[in-house]
CSV table of C-alpha atoms and ligand atoms in Angstrom, one decimal:
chain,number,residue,atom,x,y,z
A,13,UNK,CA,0.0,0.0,0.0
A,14,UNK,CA,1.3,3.8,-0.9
A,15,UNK,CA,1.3,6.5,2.0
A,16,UNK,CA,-1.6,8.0,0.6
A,17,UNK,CA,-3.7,4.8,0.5
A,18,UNK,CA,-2.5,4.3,4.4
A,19,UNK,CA,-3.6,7.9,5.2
A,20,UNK,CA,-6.9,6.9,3.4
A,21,UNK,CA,-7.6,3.9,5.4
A,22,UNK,CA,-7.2,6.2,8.7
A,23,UNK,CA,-9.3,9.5,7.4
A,24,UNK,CA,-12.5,7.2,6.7
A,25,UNK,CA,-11.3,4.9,10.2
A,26,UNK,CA,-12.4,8.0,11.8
A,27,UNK,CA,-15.8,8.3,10.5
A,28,UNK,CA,-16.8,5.9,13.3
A,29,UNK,CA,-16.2,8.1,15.9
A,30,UNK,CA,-18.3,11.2,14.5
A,31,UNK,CA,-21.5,11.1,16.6
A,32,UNK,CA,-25.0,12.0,14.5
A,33,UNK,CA,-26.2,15.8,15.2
A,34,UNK,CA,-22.8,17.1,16.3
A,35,UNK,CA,-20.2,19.6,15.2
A,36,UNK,CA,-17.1,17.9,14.4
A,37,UNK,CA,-13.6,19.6,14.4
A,38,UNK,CA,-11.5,19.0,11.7
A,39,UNK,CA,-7.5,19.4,11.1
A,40,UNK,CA,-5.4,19.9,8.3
A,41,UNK,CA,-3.3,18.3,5.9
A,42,UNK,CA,-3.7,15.0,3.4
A,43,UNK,CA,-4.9,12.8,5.8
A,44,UNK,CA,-7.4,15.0,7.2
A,45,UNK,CA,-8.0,15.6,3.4
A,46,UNK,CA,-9.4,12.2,3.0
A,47,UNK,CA,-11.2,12.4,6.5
A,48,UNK,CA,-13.4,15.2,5.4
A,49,UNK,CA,-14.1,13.6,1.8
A,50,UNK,CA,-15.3,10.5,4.5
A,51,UNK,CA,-17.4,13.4,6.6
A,52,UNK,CA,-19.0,14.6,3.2
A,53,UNK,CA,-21.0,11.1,3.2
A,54,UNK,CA,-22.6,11.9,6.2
A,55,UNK,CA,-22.7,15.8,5.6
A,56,UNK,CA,-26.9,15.5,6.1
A,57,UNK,CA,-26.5,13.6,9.5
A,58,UNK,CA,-24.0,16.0,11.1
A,59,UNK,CA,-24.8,19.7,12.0
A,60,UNK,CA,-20.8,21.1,10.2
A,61,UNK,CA,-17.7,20.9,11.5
A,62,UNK,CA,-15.3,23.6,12.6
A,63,UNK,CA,-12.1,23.9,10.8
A,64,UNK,CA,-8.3,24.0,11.5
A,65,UNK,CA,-7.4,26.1,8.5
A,66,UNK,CA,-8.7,28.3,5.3
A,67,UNK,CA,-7.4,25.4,3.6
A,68,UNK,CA,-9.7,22.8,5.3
A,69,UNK,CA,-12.7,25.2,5.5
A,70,UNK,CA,-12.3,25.8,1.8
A,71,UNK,CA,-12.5,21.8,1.2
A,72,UNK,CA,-15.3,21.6,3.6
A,73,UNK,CA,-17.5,24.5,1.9
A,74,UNK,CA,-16.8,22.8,-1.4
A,75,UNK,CA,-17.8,19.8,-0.3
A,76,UNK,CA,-21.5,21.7,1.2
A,77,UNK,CA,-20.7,20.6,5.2
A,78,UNK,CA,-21.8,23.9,6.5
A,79,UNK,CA,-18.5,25.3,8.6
A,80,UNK,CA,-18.6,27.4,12.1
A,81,UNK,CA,-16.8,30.0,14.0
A,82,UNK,CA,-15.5,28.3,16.9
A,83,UNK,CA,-16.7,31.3,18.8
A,84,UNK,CA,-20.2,30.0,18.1
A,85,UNK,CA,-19.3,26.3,19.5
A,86,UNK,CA,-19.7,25.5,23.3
A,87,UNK,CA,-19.3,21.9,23.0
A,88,UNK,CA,-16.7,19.8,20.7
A,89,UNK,CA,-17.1,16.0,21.3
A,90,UNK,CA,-14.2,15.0,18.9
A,91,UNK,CA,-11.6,16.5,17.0
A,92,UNK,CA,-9.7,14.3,13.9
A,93,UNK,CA,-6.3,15.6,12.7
A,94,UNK,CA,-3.4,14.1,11.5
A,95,UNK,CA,0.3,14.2,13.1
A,96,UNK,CA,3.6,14.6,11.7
A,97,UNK,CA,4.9,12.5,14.7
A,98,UNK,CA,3.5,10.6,17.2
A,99,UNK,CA,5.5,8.5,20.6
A,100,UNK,CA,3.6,5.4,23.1
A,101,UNK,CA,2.6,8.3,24.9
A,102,UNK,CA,0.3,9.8,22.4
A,103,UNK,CA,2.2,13.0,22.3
A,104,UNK,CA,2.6,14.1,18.9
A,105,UNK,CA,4.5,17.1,16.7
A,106,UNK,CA,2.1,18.8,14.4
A,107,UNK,CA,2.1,22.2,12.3
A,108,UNK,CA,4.0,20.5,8.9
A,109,UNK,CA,1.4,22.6,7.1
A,110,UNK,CA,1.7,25.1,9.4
A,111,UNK,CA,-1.8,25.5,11.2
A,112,UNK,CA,-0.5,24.4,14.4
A,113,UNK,CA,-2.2,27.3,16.4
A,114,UNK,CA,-5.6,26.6,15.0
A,115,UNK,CA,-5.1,23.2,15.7
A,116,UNK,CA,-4.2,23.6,18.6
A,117,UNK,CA,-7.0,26.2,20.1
A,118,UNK,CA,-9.9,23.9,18.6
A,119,UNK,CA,-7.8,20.5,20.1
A,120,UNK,CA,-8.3,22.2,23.2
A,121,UNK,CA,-11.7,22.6,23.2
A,122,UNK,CA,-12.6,18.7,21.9
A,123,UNK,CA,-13.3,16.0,24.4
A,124,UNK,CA,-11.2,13.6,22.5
A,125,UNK,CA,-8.1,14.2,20.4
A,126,UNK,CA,-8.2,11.3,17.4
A,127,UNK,CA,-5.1,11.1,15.5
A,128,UNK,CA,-5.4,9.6,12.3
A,129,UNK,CA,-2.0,8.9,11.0
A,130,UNK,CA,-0.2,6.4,8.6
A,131,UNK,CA,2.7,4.2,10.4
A,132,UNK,CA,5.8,5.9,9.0
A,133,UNK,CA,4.4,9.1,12.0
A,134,UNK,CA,5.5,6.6,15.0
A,135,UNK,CA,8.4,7.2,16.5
A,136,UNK,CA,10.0,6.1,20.5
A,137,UNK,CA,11.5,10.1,20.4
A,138,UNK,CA,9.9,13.0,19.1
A,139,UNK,CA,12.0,15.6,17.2
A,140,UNK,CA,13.7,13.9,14.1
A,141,UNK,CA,10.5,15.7,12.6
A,142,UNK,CA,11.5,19.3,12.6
A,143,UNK,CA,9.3,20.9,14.9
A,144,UNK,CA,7.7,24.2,13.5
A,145,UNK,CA,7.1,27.2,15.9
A,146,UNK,CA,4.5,29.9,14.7
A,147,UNK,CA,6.2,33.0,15.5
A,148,UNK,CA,5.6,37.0,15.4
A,149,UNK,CA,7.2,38.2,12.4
A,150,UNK,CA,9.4,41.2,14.5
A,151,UNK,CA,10.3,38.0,17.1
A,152,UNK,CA,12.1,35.9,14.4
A,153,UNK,CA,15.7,36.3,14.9
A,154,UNK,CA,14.9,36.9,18.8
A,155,UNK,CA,13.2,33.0,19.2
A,156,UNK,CA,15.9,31.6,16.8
A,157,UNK,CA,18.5,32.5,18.9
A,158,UNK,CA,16.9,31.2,22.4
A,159,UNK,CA,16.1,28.0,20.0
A,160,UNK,CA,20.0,27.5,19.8
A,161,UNK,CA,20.1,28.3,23.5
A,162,UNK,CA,17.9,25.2,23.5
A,163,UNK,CA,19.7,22.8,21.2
A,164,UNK,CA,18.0,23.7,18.1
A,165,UNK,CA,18.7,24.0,14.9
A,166,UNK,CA,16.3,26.5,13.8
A,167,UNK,CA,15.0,27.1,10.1
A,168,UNK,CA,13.0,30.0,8.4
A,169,UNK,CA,10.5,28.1,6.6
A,170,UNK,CA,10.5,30.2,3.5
A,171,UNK,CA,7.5,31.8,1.6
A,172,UNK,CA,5.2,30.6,4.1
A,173,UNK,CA,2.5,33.0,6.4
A,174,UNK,CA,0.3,31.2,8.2
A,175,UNK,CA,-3.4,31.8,8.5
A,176,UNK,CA,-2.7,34.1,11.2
A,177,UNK,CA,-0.3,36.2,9.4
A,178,UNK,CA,3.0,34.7,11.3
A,179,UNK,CA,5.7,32.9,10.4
A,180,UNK,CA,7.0,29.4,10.8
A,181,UNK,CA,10.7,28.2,12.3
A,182,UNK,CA,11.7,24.6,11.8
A,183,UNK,CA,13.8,23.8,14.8
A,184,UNK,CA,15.9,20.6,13.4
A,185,UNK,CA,18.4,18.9,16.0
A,186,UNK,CA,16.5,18.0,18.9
A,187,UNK,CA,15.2,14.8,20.8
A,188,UNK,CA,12.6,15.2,22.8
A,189,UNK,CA,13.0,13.7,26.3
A,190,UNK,CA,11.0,15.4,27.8
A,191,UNK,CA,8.5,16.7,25.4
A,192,UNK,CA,5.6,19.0,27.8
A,193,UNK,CA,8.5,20.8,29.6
A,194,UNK,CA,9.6,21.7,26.2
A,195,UNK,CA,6.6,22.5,25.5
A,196,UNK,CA,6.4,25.1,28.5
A,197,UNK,CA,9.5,26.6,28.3
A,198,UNK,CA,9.3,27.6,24.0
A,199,UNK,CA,5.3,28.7,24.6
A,200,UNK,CA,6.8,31.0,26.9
A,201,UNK,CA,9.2,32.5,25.0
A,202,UNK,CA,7.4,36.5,24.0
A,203,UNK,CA,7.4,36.3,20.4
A,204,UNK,CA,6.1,32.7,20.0
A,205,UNK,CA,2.6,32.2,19.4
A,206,UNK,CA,2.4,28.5,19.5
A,207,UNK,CA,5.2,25.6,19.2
A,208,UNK,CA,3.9,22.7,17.3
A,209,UNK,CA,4.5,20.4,20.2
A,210,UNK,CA,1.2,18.6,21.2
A,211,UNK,CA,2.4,17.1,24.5
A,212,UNK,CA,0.4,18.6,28.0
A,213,UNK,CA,-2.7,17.6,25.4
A,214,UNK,CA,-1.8,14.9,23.3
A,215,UNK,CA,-4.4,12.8,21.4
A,216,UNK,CA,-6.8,10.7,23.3
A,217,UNK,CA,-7.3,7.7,20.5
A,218,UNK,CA,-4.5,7.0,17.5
A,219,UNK,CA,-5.7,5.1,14.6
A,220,UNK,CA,-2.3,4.3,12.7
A,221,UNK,CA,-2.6,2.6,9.4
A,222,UNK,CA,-0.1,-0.3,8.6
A,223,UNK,CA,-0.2,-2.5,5.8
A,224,UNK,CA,-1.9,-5.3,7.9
A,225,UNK,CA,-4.6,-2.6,8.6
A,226,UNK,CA,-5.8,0.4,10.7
A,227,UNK,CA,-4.4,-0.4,14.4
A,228,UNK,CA,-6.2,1.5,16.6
A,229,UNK,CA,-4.7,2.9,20.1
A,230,UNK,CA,-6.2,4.3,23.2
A,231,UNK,CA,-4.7,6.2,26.2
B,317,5RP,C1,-0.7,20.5,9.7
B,317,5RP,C2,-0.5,19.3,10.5
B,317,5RP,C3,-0.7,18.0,9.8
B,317,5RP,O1,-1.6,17.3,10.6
B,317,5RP,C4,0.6,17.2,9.7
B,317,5RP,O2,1.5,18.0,9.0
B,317,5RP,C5,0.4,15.9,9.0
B,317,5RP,O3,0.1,16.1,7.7
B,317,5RP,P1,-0.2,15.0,6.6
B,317,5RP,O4,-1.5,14.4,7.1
B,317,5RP,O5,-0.3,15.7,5.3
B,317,5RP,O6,0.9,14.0,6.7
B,317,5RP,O7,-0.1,19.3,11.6
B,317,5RP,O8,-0.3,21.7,10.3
């Protein structure tokens, strides 16, 4: 099986977990890409979803599931996103397409985290994934330099604004022991607005397609 045919498997997996009458949140990337072609099939049972990124609200419109503000959304029963890495702990690094921060804000307001990944996103050690930062444009060379201070290796990701009109470092170099102190100590940093470390809220279920099928894993 291709990548793309594991990431399938995992993005309709997830249909299961999407409850009738709800709002569901939605992440970003290709294999929340095929997750939300799966959520068009039940677009009439569902009441929308709300959305990670103008990238996955514009493939949500398309697709007619009606899309809402997260302002508007008191409860979130599940959210489905993909992972760039993912450790036995269910901690993952996320942001390769750079929406980390919306990610992150509507992961926090879900019951249940569901990672939908193919196998090649396990790993024992986070951080051979380079992990993006979304950062204040004036703050860049500031955080770089208290990224070395840290280990990194840090890398302008080039010709890239995120949805919230910041930019992205790719901090290369690091193994991640210990991955929700790191997580503390760069969210603290004044310039940062998010680091792509999902670690103090990880995901709560991982469905992880392998060639033998989709495995699924719960904390
Ligand atoms: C986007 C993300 C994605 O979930 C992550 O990059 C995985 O992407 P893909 O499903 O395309 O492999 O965090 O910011």
């Amino acid at each position: 099986m291709t990548q793309d045919e594991l990431k399938k498997a995992v993005g309709w997996a997830a249909l299961k977990y999407v409850q009738p009458g709800t709002v569901v949140g939605v992440g970003t990337g290709s294999t929340a890409a095929h997750f939300i072609d799966a959520l068009a099939t039940m677009k009439h049972q569902i009441e929308g979803a709300v959305s990670s990124s103008e990238a996955s609200t514009l493939k949500l419109k398309a697709l007619g599931i009606p899309v809402f503000d997260l302002n508007e959304i008191d409860d979130l029963s599940i959210y489905v996103d993909g992972a760039d890495e993912i450790n036995p702990q269910m901690q993952m690094i996320k942001g390769g397409g750079a929406a980390l921060t919306r990610e992150k804000i509507v992961a926090a307001v879900a019951h249940k985290f569901i990672c939908i990944a193919d196998a090649s996103k396990e790993v024992d050690v986070l951080g051979r994934f380079p992990l993006p930062v979304e950062v204040i444009p004036m703050a860049r060379a500031y955080v770089g330099r208290e990224l070395v201070k840290l280990g990194g290796l840090p890398e302008y990701r080039q010709h890239v604004v995120t949805d919230n009109g910041n930019i992205i470092l790719d901090v290369h170099n690091l193994r991640i022991l210990d991955p929700i102190a790191l997580e503390r100590t760069i969210n603290a940093l004044p310039g940062v607005v998010t680091v792509g470390l999902f670690a103090t809220r990880g995901a709560d279920i991982a469905l992880i397609g392998t060639p033998d099928g989709v495995k699924t894993i719960e904390k």
